[in-house]
């Protein structure tokens, strides 16, 4: 069971993800290794400094792997995790690293410098250069008109990374995300990973909204596209998007997984015999908390506190493949901890830390995404 002291719970939980306890290991080969890196850096920023060497190793592996396997392109979550690592002052391990686009060099021990070089030099800072990269991330046809939820997920992390680093023309990344989110069609087949455009859309809305608000989206701004039955996020203001997210709270006090289909067995997920849309996954809950917190509205505090309590309810439930409130997956070493990383990102400041303990980490994974 989790420690009764919230701060002690994080001290227990973060090393589980960092060093492989209970079957978890933060590995660069995971499809969302950047989410792991971001979660570990959040824990480090909260005082769990014992994991600094694990963060350095994971970040270093990601930088090298980017050169060999991603054609000198960072995934959005990787870039954000590395940017966070640089903000924490944790250096890449000594050795030869590949700065994307620059070839092998020993100069890039600063994770911030690696990611800044990627955005400002490899991608470029003109509106056209950013648009080209963002469209490639969000759509297999390089278009903002047919984004999939998987692409929006990674574009959201690019927005978080460029905003954190304040790269040149970072607001263009934000505006491109707003354009793509408004064009998400929840009635058509999703090209990557999520099965269809609606399944996984609540998570996409939450993470996108978190990124947009963090980067200053709001006021008279609207998302792209049009508002209709197929594009229910189109032409929405930030306030309307938050209202949509709050409308996705299910009767159990967690989030639905889909924006429109709230019943039925989740497709394509063997082992989730009773899993239904009206009980979302750990990342739906984690990103939903982050999105609401990004508005900094005191009126949302009761809802946020209740959601954090739901996250804590997953702690201590083991051996069933499901938990009463948030469905999880019995983990293996291969499953990794990328969604545990998402949960660690959602932890509040130490004074109000949620109870997220060692035994609960075994639940903070869900089905694998396909890269």
Short mmCIF file of C-alpha atoms in Angstrom, two decimals, residues 23-360:
data_model
loop_
_atom_site.label_atom_id
_atom_site.label_comp_id
_atom_site.label_asym_id
_atom_site.label_seq_id
_atom_site.Cartn_x
_atom_site.Cartn_y
_atom_site.Cartn_z
CA UNK A 23 8.83 -4.70 -13.50
CA UNK A 24 9.10 -1.06 -14.51
CA UNK A 25 12.05 0.58 -16.16
CA UNK A 26 12.33 3.92 -17.87
CA UNK A 27 13.74 2.84 -21.23
CA UNK A 28 14.48 4.92 -24.31
CA UNK A 29 13.01 2.14 -26.45
CA UNK A 30 9.52 2.74 -25.05
CA UNK A 31 7.26 4.52 -27.51
CA UNK A 32 6.72 7.28 -24.96
CA UNK A 33 10.09 7.40 -23.27
CA UNK A 34 9.79 11.17 -23.16
CA UNK A 35 6.71 10.95 -20.94
CA UNK A 36 8.79 8.82 -18.58
CA UNK A 37 11.61 11.36 -18.66
CA UNK A 38 9.22 14.24 -18.00
CA UNK A 39 7.62 12.41 -15.08
CA UNK A 40 10.97 11.61 -13.51
CA UNK A 41 12.08 15.21 -13.90
CA UNK A 42 8.89 16.37 -12.22
CA UNK A 43 9.67 14.10 -9.29
CA UNK A 44 13.24 15.41 -9.24
CA UNK A 45 11.95 18.99 -9.15
CA UNK A 46 9.80 17.99 -6.16
CA UNK A 47 12.91 16.83 -4.31
CA UNK A 48 13.51 13.22 -5.37
CA UNK A 49 17.14 13.93 -6.26
CA UNK A 50 18.26 10.32 -5.87
CA UNK A 51 17.10 9.57 -9.43
CA UNK A 52 19.39 12.10 -11.14
CA UNK A 53 21.71 9.43 -12.59
CA UNK A 54 18.72 7.50 -13.98
CA UNK A 55 17.46 10.70 -15.60
CA UNK A 56 20.89 11.36 -17.10
CA UNK A 57 21.07 7.84 -18.54
CA UNK A 58 17.58 7.92 -20.02
CA UNK A 59 18.10 11.37 -21.52
CA UNK A 60 21.45 10.39 -22.99
CA UNK A 61 20.00 7.24 -24.54
CA UNK A 62 17.15 9.24 -26.08
CA UNK A 63 19.56 11.71 -27.70
CA UNK A 64 21.65 8.93 -29.22
CA UNK A 65 18.63 6.94 -30.35
CA UNK A 66 17.14 9.98 -32.03
CA UNK A 67 20.09 10.12 -34.40
CA UNK A 68 20.00 6.42 -35.31
CA UNK A 69 16.28 5.59 -35.29
CA UNK A 70 14.34 8.82 -35.73
CA UNK A 71 16.25 10.39 -38.61
CA UNK A 72 17.37 13.29 -36.43
CA UNK A 73 13.84 14.05 -35.29
CA UNK A 74 12.76 14.23 -31.67
CA UNK A 75 9.33 13.01 -30.71
CA UNK A 76 7.48 15.73 -28.85
CA UNK A 77 7.51 13.96 -25.50
CA UNK A 78 11.23 13.28 -25.82
CA UNK A 79 11.96 16.93 -26.55
CA UNK A 80 9.88 18.02 -23.56
CA UNK A 81 11.53 15.51 -21.25
CA UNK A 82 14.98 16.67 -22.33
CA UNK A 83 14.01 20.33 -21.98
CA UNK A 84 12.77 19.63 -18.46
CA UNK A 85 16.01 17.78 -17.75
CA UNK A 86 17.98 20.83 -18.80
CA UNK A 87 15.84 23.07 -16.61
CA UNK A 88 16.67 20.82 -13.67
CA UNK A 89 20.38 21.22 -14.40
CA UNK A 90 20.98 17.51 -15.07
CA UNK A 91 23.67 17.03 -17.71
CA UNK A 92 23.86 14.33 -20.34
CA UNK A 93 26.39 11.65 -19.45
CA UNK A 94 29.94 12.27 -20.60
CA UNK A 95 30.53 10.83 -24.03
CA UNK A 96 29.74 11.35 -27.68
CA UNK A 97 26.19 12.38 -28.50
CA UNK A 98 24.37 13.13 -31.67
CA UNK A 99 22.81 16.55 -31.82
CA UNK A 100 20.03 16.17 -34.40
CA UNK A 101 21.17 17.53 -37.72
CA UNK A 102 24.70 18.25 -36.53
CA UNK A 103 26.32 14.83 -36.55
CA UNK A 104 28.41 13.34 -33.74
CA UNK A 105 29.85 15.79 -31.26
CA UNK A 106 31.10 15.86 -27.70
CA UNK A 107 29.88 19.42 -27.12
CA UNK A 108 26.26 18.67 -26.35
CA UNK A 109 26.23 17.68 -22.68
CA UNK A 110 23.54 20.27 -22.02
CA UNK A 111 20.13 18.79 -22.79
CA UNK A 112 18.69 22.27 -23.20
CA UNK A 113 21.23 23.06 -25.91
CA UNK A 114 20.42 19.85 -27.79
CA UNK A 115 16.69 20.53 -27.92
CA UNK A 116 17.07 24.24 -28.63
CA UNK A 117 19.40 23.41 -31.53
CA UNK A 118 16.81 20.98 -32.86
CA UNK A 119 13.98 23.50 -32.89
CA UNK A 120 15.87 26.63 -33.94
CA UNK A 121 18.27 25.06 -36.44
CA UNK A 122 17.12 21.63 -37.59
CA UNK A 123 13.40 22.47 -37.84
CA UNK A 124 13.86 26.19 -38.35
CA UNK A 125 12.11 29.24 -37.01
CA UNK A 126 10.07 30.48 -39.96
CA UNK A 127 6.34 29.96 -39.94
CA UNK A 128 6.59 27.74 -43.00
CA UNK A 129 9.28 25.50 -41.51
CA UNK A 130 7.35 25.01 -38.29
CA UNK A 131 4.10 24.40 -40.18
CA UNK A 132 5.76 21.72 -42.29
CA UNK A 133 7.13 19.85 -39.29
CA UNK A 134 3.95 20.21 -37.24
CA UNK A 135 1.77 18.95 -40.10
CA UNK A 136 4.06 15.95 -40.49
CA UNK A 137 3.75 15.18 -36.78
CA UNK A 138 0.00 15.46 -36.64
CA UNK A 139 -1.00 13.71 -39.84
CA UNK A 140 0.32 10.85 -41.98
CA UNK A 141 -0.60 12.94 -45.04
CA UNK A 142 1.21 16.05 -43.79
CA UNK A 143 -2.01 18.01 -43.44
CA UNK A 144 -3.73 19.84 -40.61
CA UNK A 145 -7.10 18.84 -42.04
CA UNK A 146 -6.97 15.17 -41.05
CA UNK A 147 -5.07 14.86 -37.76
CA UNK A 148 -5.13 11.70 -35.67
CA UNK A 149 -5.11 11.52 -31.89
CA UNK A 150 -1.64 9.98 -31.81
CA UNK A 151 -0.16 12.87 -33.76
CA UNK A 152 -1.95 15.46 -31.65
CA UNK A 153 -0.47 13.81 -28.57
CA UNK A 154 3.09 14.38 -29.77
CA UNK A 155 2.40 17.84 -31.17
CA UNK A 156 1.09 18.84 -27.74
CA UNK A 157 4.42 17.85 -26.22
CA UNK A 158 6.26 19.85 -28.88
CA UNK A 159 4.24 22.87 -27.78
CA UNK A 160 5.18 22.24 -24.14
CA UNK A 161 8.86 21.90 -25.07
CA UNK A 162 9.09 25.01 -27.27
CA UNK A 163 7.20 27.05 -24.70
CA UNK A 164 9.44 25.87 -21.86
CA UNK A 165 12.55 26.77 -23.84
CA UNK A 166 11.00 29.87 -25.43
CA UNK A 167 12.44 28.89 -28.77
CA UNK A 168 12.21 31.36 -31.63
CA UNK A 169 8.63 31.63 -32.92
CA UNK A 170 7.39 29.13 -30.32
CA UNK A 171 3.86 30.53 -30.53
CA UNK A 172 3.58 29.14 -34.06
CA UNK A 173 3.77 25.62 -32.62
CA UNK A 174 0.90 26.52 -30.31
CA UNK A 175 -1.19 27.98 -33.12
CA UNK A 176 -0.59 24.89 -35.26
CA UNK A 177 -1.84 22.68 -32.43
CA UNK A 178 -4.98 24.80 -32.11
CA UNK A 179 -5.56 24.46 -35.84
CA UNK A 180 -5.10 20.69 -35.83
CA UNK A 181 -7.20 20.09 -32.70
CA UNK A 182 -10.14 21.90 -34.23
CA UNK A 183 -9.99 19.60 -37.25
CA UNK A 184 -10.05 16.33 -35.29
CA UNK A 185 -12.85 14.21 -36.76
CA UNK A 186 -14.23 11.88 -34.12
CA UNK A 187 -16.27 9.84 -36.60
CA UNK A 188 -13.55 8.60 -38.95
CA UNK A 189 -10.96 5.88 -38.59
CA UNK A 190 -7.84 7.01 -36.81
CA UNK A 191 -4.68 6.27 -38.78
CA UNK A 192 -2.44 5.54 -35.81
CA UNK A 193 -2.97 3.55 -32.67
CA UNK A 194 -6.24 4.64 -31.16
CA UNK A 195 -8.71 2.59 -33.20
CA UNK A 196 -10.99 5.40 -34.28
CA UNK A 197 -11.15 9.14 -34.04
CA UNK A 198 -13.27 9.17 -30.89
CA UNK A 199 -11.52 6.53 -28.85
CA UNK A 200 -8.69 8.29 -27.06
CA UNK A 201 -10.08 11.73 -27.90
CA UNK A 202 -10.64 12.77 -24.27
CA UNK A 203 -6.96 12.21 -23.55
CA UNK A 204 -6.12 14.14 -26.71
CA UNK A 205 -8.35 17.05 -25.71
CA UNK A 206 -6.90 17.12 -22.20
CA UNK A 207 -3.24 17.01 -23.22
CA UNK A 208 -3.78 19.48 -26.07
CA UNK A 209 -5.62 21.86 -23.78
CA UNK A 210 -2.88 21.59 -21.16
CA UNK A 211 -0.28 22.46 -23.79
CA UNK A 212 -2.32 25.26 -25.33
CA UNK A 213 -3.05 26.96 -22.01
CA UNK A 214 0.52 26.55 -20.81
CA UNK A 215 1.65 28.30 -23.99
CA UNK A 216 -0.82 31.17 -23.59
CA UNK A 217 -3.76 30.14 -25.76
CA UNK A 218 -6.94 31.92 -24.73
CA UNK A 219 -9.08 35.00 -24.94
CA UNK A 220 -10.50 35.53 -28.40
CA UNK A 221 -8.49 32.62 -29.82
CA UNK A 222 -10.36 29.69 -31.30
CA UNK A 223 -9.32 26.29 -32.46
CA UNK A 224 -9.30 25.62 -36.18
CA UNK A 225 -11.90 24.06 -38.41
CA UNK A 226 -15.63 24.33 -37.95
CA UNK A 227 -17.95 23.18 -35.19
CA UNK A 228 -20.26 20.39 -36.31
CA UNK A 229 -21.27 16.85 -35.38
CA UNK A 230 -17.98 15.45 -36.68
CA UNK A 231 -15.69 18.18 -35.36
CA UNK A 232 -17.00 18.92 -31.90
CA UNK A 233 -13.76 20.65 -30.90
CA UNK A 234 -13.74 22.97 -33.91
CA UNK A 235 -13.94 26.76 -33.59
CA UNK A 236 -13.91 26.60 -29.78
CA UNK A 237 -12.49 29.11 -27.33
CA UNK A 238 -10.36 28.00 -24.40
CA UNK A 239 -13.35 28.35 -22.06
CA UNK A 240 -15.52 26.23 -24.33
CA UNK A 241 -12.80 23.58 -24.56
CA UNK A 242 -12.60 23.40 -20.77
CA UNK A 243 -16.37 23.06 -20.60
CA UNK A 244 -16.14 20.19 -23.08
CA UNK A 245 -13.51 18.48 -20.94
CA UNK A 246 -15.61 18.87 -17.81
CA UNK A 247 -18.55 17.41 -19.72
CA UNK A 248 -16.49 14.24 -20.15
CA UNK A 249 -16.49 13.48 -16.41
CA UNK A 250 -18.24 10.15 -15.95
CA UNK A 251 -20.62 9.20 -13.12
CA UNK A 252 -17.71 7.68 -11.21
CA UNK A 253 -15.86 10.99 -11.13
CA UNK A 254 -13.19 10.08 -13.68
CA UNK A 255 -13.06 10.84 -17.40
CA UNK A 256 -14.64 9.03 -20.30
CA UNK A 257 -12.19 7.72 -22.87
CA UNK A 258 -14.23 8.91 -25.88
CA UNK A 259 -15.87 12.26 -26.55
CA UNK A 260 -19.03 10.82 -28.10
CA UNK A 261 -19.18 7.08 -27.43
CA UNK A 262 -19.54 6.57 -23.68
CA UNK A 263 -20.62 2.93 -23.63
CA UNK A 264 -19.46 -0.41 -24.92
CA UNK A 265 -16.41 -2.60 -24.67
CA UNK A 266 -13.20 -0.85 -25.65
CA UNK A 267 -12.04 -2.20 -29.03
CA UNK A 268 -8.68 -3.78 -29.63
CA UNK A 269 -7.65 -4.20 -26.01
CA UNK A 270 -7.36 -7.89 -25.07
CA UNK A 271 -7.52 -8.48 -21.35
CA UNK A 272 -10.00 -5.72 -20.60
CA UNK A 273 -13.07 -7.88 -20.40
CA UNK A 274 -15.17 -5.37 -18.49
CA UNK A 275 -13.49 -2.22 -19.70
CA UNK A 276 -16.01 0.36 -20.88
CA UNK A 277 -15.70 3.86 -22.18
CA UNK A 278 -17.14 5.40 -19.04
CA UNK A 279 -14.02 4.52 -17.12
CA UNK A 280 -10.97 6.00 -18.76
CA UNK A 281 -7.32 5.17 -18.35
CA UNK A 282 -4.59 6.58 -16.16
CA UNK A 283 -3.49 9.06 -18.82
CA UNK A 284 -7.04 10.36 -19.31
CA UNK A 285 -7.09 11.18 -15.63
CA UNK A 286 -3.52 12.52 -15.46
CA UNK A 287 -3.76 14.83 -18.46
CA UNK A 288 -7.24 15.93 -17.39
CA UNK A 289 -5.82 17.09 -14.07
CA UNK A 290 -3.00 18.95 -15.81
CA UNK A 291 -5.42 20.64 -18.23
CA UNK A 292 -7.69 21.93 -15.49
CA UNK A 293 -4.76 23.09 -13.40
CA UNK A 294 -3.43 25.07 -16.39
CA UNK A 295 -6.46 27.37 -16.19
CA UNK A 296 -5.55 28.37 -12.63
CA UNK A 297 -9.23 28.91 -11.82
CA UNK A 298 -10.11 28.61 -8.12
CA UNK A 299 -13.57 27.39 -9.10
CA UNK A 300 -11.99 24.24 -10.52
CA UNK A 301 -10.13 23.33 -7.32
CA UNK A 302 -12.83 21.02 -5.89
CA UNK A 303 -12.96 19.08 -9.16
CA UNK A 304 -9.17 18.89 -9.35
CA UNK A 305 -8.93 17.65 -5.77
CA UNK A 306 -11.57 15.00 -6.46
CA UNK A 307 -9.70 13.82 -9.56
CA UNK A 308 -6.47 13.57 -7.61
CA UNK A 309 -8.31 11.48 -5.03
CA UNK A 310 -9.44 9.16 -7.84
CA UNK A 311 -5.84 8.81 -8.98
CA UNK A 312 -4.92 7.83 -5.44
CA UNK A 313 -7.65 5.17 -5.41
CA UNK A 314 -5.63 3.13 -7.91
CA UNK A 315 -2.92 2.63 -5.33
CA UNK A 316 -2.74 -0.82 -3.80
CA UNK A 317 -4.99 -2.57 -6.31
CA UNK A 318 -3.06 -5.47 -7.81
CA UNK A 319 -3.45 -8.73 -9.62
CA UNK A 320 -6.74 -8.22 -11.44
CA UNK A 321 -5.78 -6.32 -14.58
CA UNK A 322 -8.47 -3.79 -13.67
CA UNK A 323 -9.11 -1.44 -10.79
CA UNK A 324 -12.45 -0.08 -9.60
CA UNK A 325 -12.03 3.48 -10.83
CA UNK A 326 -9.29 3.65 -13.44
CA UNK A 327 -8.52 0.68 -15.59
CA UNK A 328 -4.91 -0.45 -15.59
CA UNK A 329 -2.89 -3.28 -17.02
CA UNK A 330 -0.85 -5.83 -15.14
CA UNK A 331 2.60 -4.72 -16.07
CA UNK A 332 5.58 -6.61 -17.40
CA UNK A 333 9.11 -5.39 -17.96
CA UNK A 334 8.22 -5.00 -21.63
CA UNK A 335 5.21 -2.81 -20.84
CA UNK A 336 7.47 -0.24 -19.27
CA UNK A 337 6.28 2.81 -17.41
CA UNK A 338 5.45 5.48 -19.93
CA UNK A 339 2.00 6.11 -18.52
CA UNK A 340 3.35 6.07 -15.00
CA UNK A 341 5.41 8.98 -16.29
CA UNK A 342 2.19 10.77 -17.25
CA UNK A 343 0.85 10.22 -13.75
CA UNK A 344 4.02 11.58 -12.16
CA UNK A 345 3.63 14.72 -14.27
CA UNK A 346 0.18 15.23 -12.78
CA UNK A 347 1.38 15.19 -9.20
CA UNK A 348 0.76 18.51 -7.42
CA UNK A 349 3.18 20.55 -5.41
CA UNK A 350 4.50 18.85 -2.25
CA UNK A 351 2.03 20.55 0.11
CA UNK A 352 -0.93 18.86 -1.60
CA UNK A 353 0.72 15.80 -3.09
CA UNK A 354 -1.58 12.95 -4.13
CA UNK A 355 -1.05 9.51 -2.64
CA UNK A 356 0.83 7.67 -5.35
CA UNK A 357 2.86 4.90 -3.85
CA UNK A 358 5.14 2.04 -4.73
CA UNK A 359 2.50 -0.67 -5.11
CA UNK A 360 0.30 1.60 -7.21
#
